[in-house]
Every structure is written in C-alpha cells, then in structure tokens.
mmCIF file of C-alpha atoms in Angstrom:
data_model
loop_
_atom_site.group_PDB
_atom_site.id
_atom_site.type_symbol
_atom_site.label_atom_id
_atom_site.label_comp_id
_atom_site.label_asym_id
_atom_site.label_seq_id
_atom_site.Cartn_x
_atom_site.Cartn_y
_atom_site.Cartn_z
ATOM 1 C CA UNK A 1 -17.906 8.520 33.516
ATOM 2 C CA UNK A 2 -14.420 8.932 33.067
ATOM 3 C CA UNK A 3 -13.591 5.219 33.939
ATOM 4 C CA UNK A 4 -16.649 4.213 31.518
ATOM 5 C CA UNK A 5 -14.789 6.039 28.897
ATOM 6 C CA UNK A 6 -11.690 4.732 29.149
ATOM 7 C CA UNK A 7 -13.166 1.378 29.130
ATOM 8 C CA UNK A 8 -14.855 2.053 26.331
ATOM 9 C CA UNK A 9 -11.769 3.607 24.202
ATOM 10 C CA UNK A 10 -9.933 0.212 25.342
ATOM 11 C CA UNK A 11 -12.596 -2.342 24.249
ATOM 12 C CA UNK A 12 -12.743 -0.476 20.833
ATOM 13 C CA UNK A 13 -9.094 -0.424 20.494
ATOM 14 C CA UNK A 14 -8.987 -4.160 21.072
ATOM 15 C CA UNK A 15 -11.709 -4.889 18.775
ATOM 16 C CA UNK A 16 -9.702 -3.323 15.943
ATOM 17 C CA UNK A 17 -8.123 -6.280 13.456
ATOM 18 C CA UNK A 18 -4.564 -6.379 13.948
ATOM 19 C CA UNK A 19 -4.073 -4.721 10.398
ATOM 20 C CA UNK A 20 -5.268 -1.686 11.405
ATOM 21 C CA UNK A 21 -3.303 -1.102 14.561
ATOM 22 C CA UNK A 22 -0.422 0.907 15.103
ATOM 23 C CA UNK A 23 3.117 -0.678 13.916
ATOM 24 C CA UNK A 24 5.574 -1.055 16.551
ATOM 25 C CA UNK A 25 8.441 1.754 16.575
ATOM 26 C CA UNK A 26 11.819 1.190 15.631
ATOM 27 C CA UNK A 27 14.378 -0.255 18.360
ATOM 28 C CA UNK A 28 17.145 1.924 18.526
ATOM 29 C CA UNK A 29 19.988 1.749 21.250
ATOM 30 C CA UNK A 30 21.108 5.441 22.438
ATOM 31 C CA UNK A 31 19.404 9.133 22.926
ATOM 32 C CA UNK A 32 18.232 10.645 19.755
ATOM 33 C CA UNK A 33 21.256 13.110 19.714
ATOM 34 C CA UNK A 34 23.753 10.063 19.744
ATOM 35 C CA UNK A 35 21.604 8.562 16.812
ATOM 36 C CA UNK A 36 21.583 11.978 14.802
ATOM 37 C CA UNK A 37 25.334 11.649 14.674
ATOM 38 C CA UNK A 38 25.969 8.013 13.351
ATOM 39 C CA UNK A 39 28.066 7.635 10.407
ATOM 40 C CA UNK A 40 25.307 5.455 9.495
ATOM 41 C CA UNK A 41 21.739 7.067 10.315
ATOM 42 C CA UNK A 42 18.826 5.291 11.165
ATOM 43 C CA UNK A 43 16.155 5.010 8.448
ATOM 44 C CA UNK A 44 12.880 2.909 7.673
ATOM 45 C CA UNK A 45 10.532 2.334 4.987
ATOM 46 C CA UNK A 46 6.657 1.500 5.306
ATOM 47 C CA UNK A 47 4.313 0.044 2.782
ATOM 48 C CA UNK A 48 0.436 -0.584 2.661
ATOM 49 C CA UNK A 49 -0.548 -4.041 1.438
ATOM 50 C CA UNK A 50 -4.332 -4.531 1.475
ATOM 51 C CA UNK A 51 -4.921 -2.098 4.033
ATOM 52 C CA UNK A 52 -2.267 -3.252 6.097
ATOM 53 C CA UNK A 53 1.029 -1.031 7.047
ATOM 54 C CA UNK A 54 4.247 -2.938 7.253
ATOM 55 C CA UNK A 55 7.787 -1.301 8.253
ATOM 56 C CA UNK A 56 11.695 -1.806 8.070
ATOM 57 C CA UNK A 57 13.937 -0.670 10.079
ATOM 58 C CA UNK A 58 17.736 -0.345 9.197
ATOM 59 C CA UNK A 59 20.526 1.812 9.220
ATOM 60 C CA UNK A 60 22.340 3.438 5.961
ATOM 61 C CA UNK A 61 25.960 2.870 5.893
ATOM 62 C CA UNK A 62 27.839 4.648 2.673
ATOM 63 C CA UNK A 63 30.218 3.452 0.557
ATOM 64 C CA UNK A 64 32.960 6.428 0.777
ATOM 65 C CA UNK A 65 34.954 5.091 -2.251
ATOM 66 C CA UNK A 66 35.022 1.741 -0.621
ATOM 67 C CA UNK A 67 34.343 -1.748 -2.322
ATOM 68 C CA UNK A 68 31.262 -2.959 -0.976
ATOM 69 C CA UNK A 69 30.040 -6.388 -2.321
ATOM 70 C CA UNK A 70 33.072 -8.758 -1.952
ATOM 71 C CA UNK A 71 35.048 -6.498 -0.058
ATOM 72 C CA UNK A 72 33.573 -4.771 3.314
ATOM 73 C CA UNK A 73 30.433 -6.920 3.089
ATOM 74 C CA UNK A 74 32.287 -10.302 2.307
ATOM 75 C CA UNK A 75 30.847 -13.138 -0.113
ATOM 76 C CA UNK A 76 29.616 -15.985 1.995
ATOM 77 C CA UNK A 77 29.645 -14.652 5.271
ATOM 78 C CA UNK A 78 26.436 -13.500 7.413
ATOM 79 C CA UNK A 79 25.612 -9.537 7.234
ATOM 80 C CA UNK A 80 23.087 -7.667 9.245
ATOM 81 C CA UNK A 81 21.796 -5.763 6.044
ATOM 82 C CA UNK A 82 22.605 -2.714 7.331
ATOM 83 C CA UNK A 83 24.410 -1.206 10.042
ATOM 84 C CA UNK A 84 24.159 -0.726 13.845
ATOM 85 C CA UNK A 85 21.449 -2.477 15.067
ATOM 86 C CA UNK A 86 19.516 -5.401 13.603
ATOM 87 C CA UNK A 87 17.406 -4.791 10.620
ATOM 88 C CA UNK A 88 14.036 -5.530 11.546
ATOM 89 C CA UNK A 89 10.762 -5.864 9.518
ATOM 90 C CA UNK A 90 7.039 -5.650 11.589
ATOM 91 C CA UNK A 91 4.201 -7.758 9.996
ATOM 92 C CA UNK A 92 0.779 -7.235 11.180
ATOM 93 C CA UNK A 93 -0.304 -10.232 9.017
ATOM 94 C CA UNK A 94 0.839 -13.741 8.531
ATOM 95 C CA UNK A 95 3.256 -13.850 5.304
ATOM 96 C CA UNK A 96 5.581 -15.461 3.353
ATOM 97 C CA UNK A 97 9.330 -13.368 3.123
ATOM 98 C CA UNK A 98 11.930 -14.905 0.660
ATOM 99 C CA UNK A 99 9.317 -17.950 0.822
ATOM 100 C CA UNK A 100 9.888 -18.165 4.362
ATOM 101 C CA UNK A 101 6.393 -18.676 6.246
ATOM 102 C CA UNK A 102 5.922 -16.088 9.251
ATOM 103 C CA UNK A 103 2.990 -15.414 11.988
ATOM 104 C CA UNK A 104 1.902 -11.694 12.374
ATOM 105 C CA UNK A 105 5.009 -10.033 14.502
ATOM 106 C CA UNK A 106 8.331 -8.656 14.493
ATOM 107 C CA UNK A 107 11.466 -10.059 12.873
ATOM 108 C CA UNK A 108 15.286 -9.208 12.029
ATOM 109 C CA UNK A 109 16.573 -9.860 8.616
ATOM 110 C CA UNK A 110 20.049 -10.548 7.874
ATOM 111 C CA UNK A 111 21.673 -12.130 5.049
ATOM 112 C CA UNK A 112 24.487 -14.287 3.438
ATOM 113 C CA UNK A 113 25.376 -12.246 0.096
ATOM 114 C CA UNK A 114 26.742 -14.307 -3.178
ATOM 115 C CA UNK A 115 27.586 -13.081 -6.521
ATOM 116 C CA UNK A 116 24.722 -14.324 -7.667
ATOM 117 C CA UNK A 117 22.479 -14.804 -5.068
ATOM 118 C CA UNK A 118 21.730 -13.807 -1.320
ATOM 119 C CA UNK A 119 20.302 -16.315 1.227
ATOM 120 C CA UNK A 120 17.711 -14.063 3.301
ATOM 121 C CA UNK A 121 17.786 -15.152 6.874
ATOM 122 C CA UNK A 122 14.043 -14.039 8.798
ATOM 123 C CA UNK A 123 14.880 -14.267 12.753
ATOM 124 C CA UNK A 124 13.370 -13.731 15.974
ATOM 125 C CA UNK A 125 15.506 -11.725 17.573
ATOM 126 C CA UNK A 126 15.122 -8.152 16.964
ATOM 127 C CA UNK A 127 16.265 -6.106 19.822
ATOM 128 C CA UNK A 128 19.770 -6.506 19.583
ATOM 129 C CA UNK A 129 22.776 -5.284 17.748
ATOM 130 C CA UNK A 130 23.266 -6.219 14.316
ATOM 131 C CA UNK A 131 26.296 -8.179 14.985
ATOM 132 C CA UNK A 132 27.658 -11.185 16.031
ATOM 133 C CA UNK A 133 25.647 -13.522 13.930
ATOM 134 C CA UNK A 134 26.787 -16.011 15.672
ATOM 135 C CA UNK A 135 25.158 -19.492 16.574
ATOM 136 C CA UNK A 136 22.960 -18.147 19.302
ATOM 137 C CA UNK A 137 21.312 -15.716 16.881
ATOM 138 C CA UNK A 138 21.410 -18.425 14.143
ATOM 139 C CA UNK A 139 19.290 -20.820 16.313
ATOM 140 C CA UNK A 140 16.351 -18.305 16.445
ATOM 141 C CA UNK A 141 16.317 -18.101 12.490
ATOM 142 C CA UNK A 142 12.663 -18.801 11.495
ATOM 143 C CA UNK A 143 13.893 -20.015 7.969
ATOM 144 C CA UNK A 144 15.641 -18.652 5.036
ATOM 145 C CA UNK A 145 15.019 -18.213 1.144
ATOM 146 C CA UNK A 146 17.394 -17.228 -1.778
ATOM 147 C CA UNK A 147 17.253 -14.235 -3.979
ATOM 148 C CA UNK A 148 18.762 -13.051 -7.292
ATOM 149 C CA UNK A 149 21.353 -10.463 -7.553
ATOM 150 C CA UNK A 150 20.693 -7.574 -10.487
ATOM 151 C CA UNK A 151 23.773 -5.266 -11.400
ATOM 152 C CA UNK A 152 22.813 -1.781 -11.108
ATOM 153 C CA UNK A 153 24.903 0.570 -13.680
ATOM 154 C CA UNK A 154 24.342 3.427 -11.420
ATOM 155 C CA UNK A 155 26.454 3.657 -8.409
ATOM 156 C CA UNK A 156 24.115 3.844 -5.096
ATOM 157 C CA UNK A 157 26.401 5.480 -2.431
ATOM 158 C CA UNK A 158 24.170 4.961 0.802
ATOM 159 C CA UNK A 159 22.435 1.506 1.411
ATOM 160 C CA UNK A 160 19.015 1.986 0.607
ATOM 161 C CA UNK A 161 15.716 -0.324 1.542
ATOM 162 C CA UNK A 162 12.514 0.475 0.242
ATOM 163 C CA UNK A 163 9.515 -1.183 -0.676
ATOM 164 C CA UNK A 164 8.338 -2.124 -4.650
ATOM 165 C CA UNK A 165 4.794 -1.476 -5.666
ATOM 166 C CA UNK A 166 2.045 -3.397 -4.098
ATOM 167 C CA UNK A 167 0.018 -5.967 -6.183
ATOM 168 C CA UNK A 168 -2.114 -8.560 -5.329
ATOM 169 C CA UNK A 169 -1.343 -8.841 -1.392
ATOM 170 C CA UNK A 170 2.390 -9.131 -2.353
ATOM 171 C CA UNK A 171 5.286 -6.187 -2.414
ATOM 172 C CA UNK A 172 9.120 -6.700 -2.098
ATOM 173 C CA UNK A 173 11.844 -5.490 0.095
ATOM 174 C CA UNK A 174 14.177 -3.740 -2.797
ATOM 175 C CA UNK A 175 17.965 -3.550 -1.095
ATOM 176 C CA UNK A 176 20.224 -1.266 -3.240
ATOM 177 C CA UNK A 177 24.145 -0.160 -2.254
ATOM 178 C CA UNK A 178 26.756 0.242 -4.294
ATOM 179 C CA UNK A 179 25.929 -1.654 -7.822
ATOM 180 C CA UNK A 180 24.266 -4.090 -6.303
ATOM 181 C CA UNK A 181 20.495 -4.758 -6.161
ATOM 182 C CA UNK A 182 18.260 -7.619 -4.611
ATOM 183 C CA UNK A 183 14.194 -7.707 -4.207
ATOM 184 C CA UNK A 184 13.232 -9.983 -1.447
ATOM 185 C CA UNK A 185 9.136 -10.637 -1.894
ATOM 186 C CA UNK A 186 7.055 -10.661 0.780
ATOM 187 C CA UNK A 187 3.770 -12.086 0.029
ATOM 188 C CA UNK A 188 0.473 -11.532 2.968
ATOM 189 C CA UNK A 189 -0.956 -15.063 3.747
#
C-alpha cells in the first residue's frame, strides 16, 4: 500500500504542468554561516507571470562611498550583475529576456554597462562564480540584447534587483544601484 501511495504521488507530481512545479533554489557556494557573513549578502526576487513563478538569485554589494558606474563597474567591460556567484534567473516557461529567446530553465545573466545603454547577456552557465567572464563563459551565451539606462535622482546604496508589475504575460527585471536604473524586459512566449 505504501508503494502504491508513493507511485500515485510521484505520478501526480509528474502530471503537474511545468508552471506549477517548484522553482530551483539559488546556487550558493559555502555554508549558511559563511553566507550570512558576506559583505555582499545573497538575495532573490520572485514574480508570478500568468500563474507561473520566476526567480532571480543574486548578491547585493554596497556603494560605500565609491563611484559605481564608470568606476568600480567600468563601462564597456562585462560585469556579473552583482557579487559572488553568477546572477541567475529561473523560468518555468519559454520567454524572451531583453529580446533573447530562451527555453524553460535556468540561466545566468551578466551585463556590459555603458553610459546610455547596457548589453544584457543570457548565458547557460549557472552554477559558477561570477567572475571571470572569459571566453569559456561567453561561449555559453544564448544571446544578447540592449536596454536603455535611466538616471535616478535618489541614491541607491545597495544593488537591488526586483521585478516590476506584471501585464499581459510580461514583466521587467529592474536593476538599481547608485544613480542608475535599467529595466530588462521579460516576456512569456
């Protein structure tokens, strides 16, 4: 009887549409105590698009009086979009991220910041340290898109990634730090 119940439960889980299944956890290197002591703490954001949950995992560095864009984060150079591990996004459905078509799954994101626009790279390599973004990492790019930069009047001390409002199967991943904001569009296909 126990085996029959387990088989029934497993069959029921397998019958769930991908949108209803649980999202993967954030990949982190180190134990919980070490993660809690990091200068750039781990964080995540979740949004629900047409009943399906999407998740972004990243670490949150602080400005600490430093010039960020064009300084600590140089223009024209690949940046891991956070600190520590690669920033990742988990999607249970096919989507477009900054115009890049992806199948359901997990991807890392990195950017090449500029003063007026950023290039957003969607990459297959998820469980890795965020740097270096070398030829081996770039070889796993699914594609790239560009997004405009907005100037913020209010200073944002700690890097923040959050999802915007959801409308008609689409949202945006909003990135804010120092006096910069970019909106990375995400659309369910």
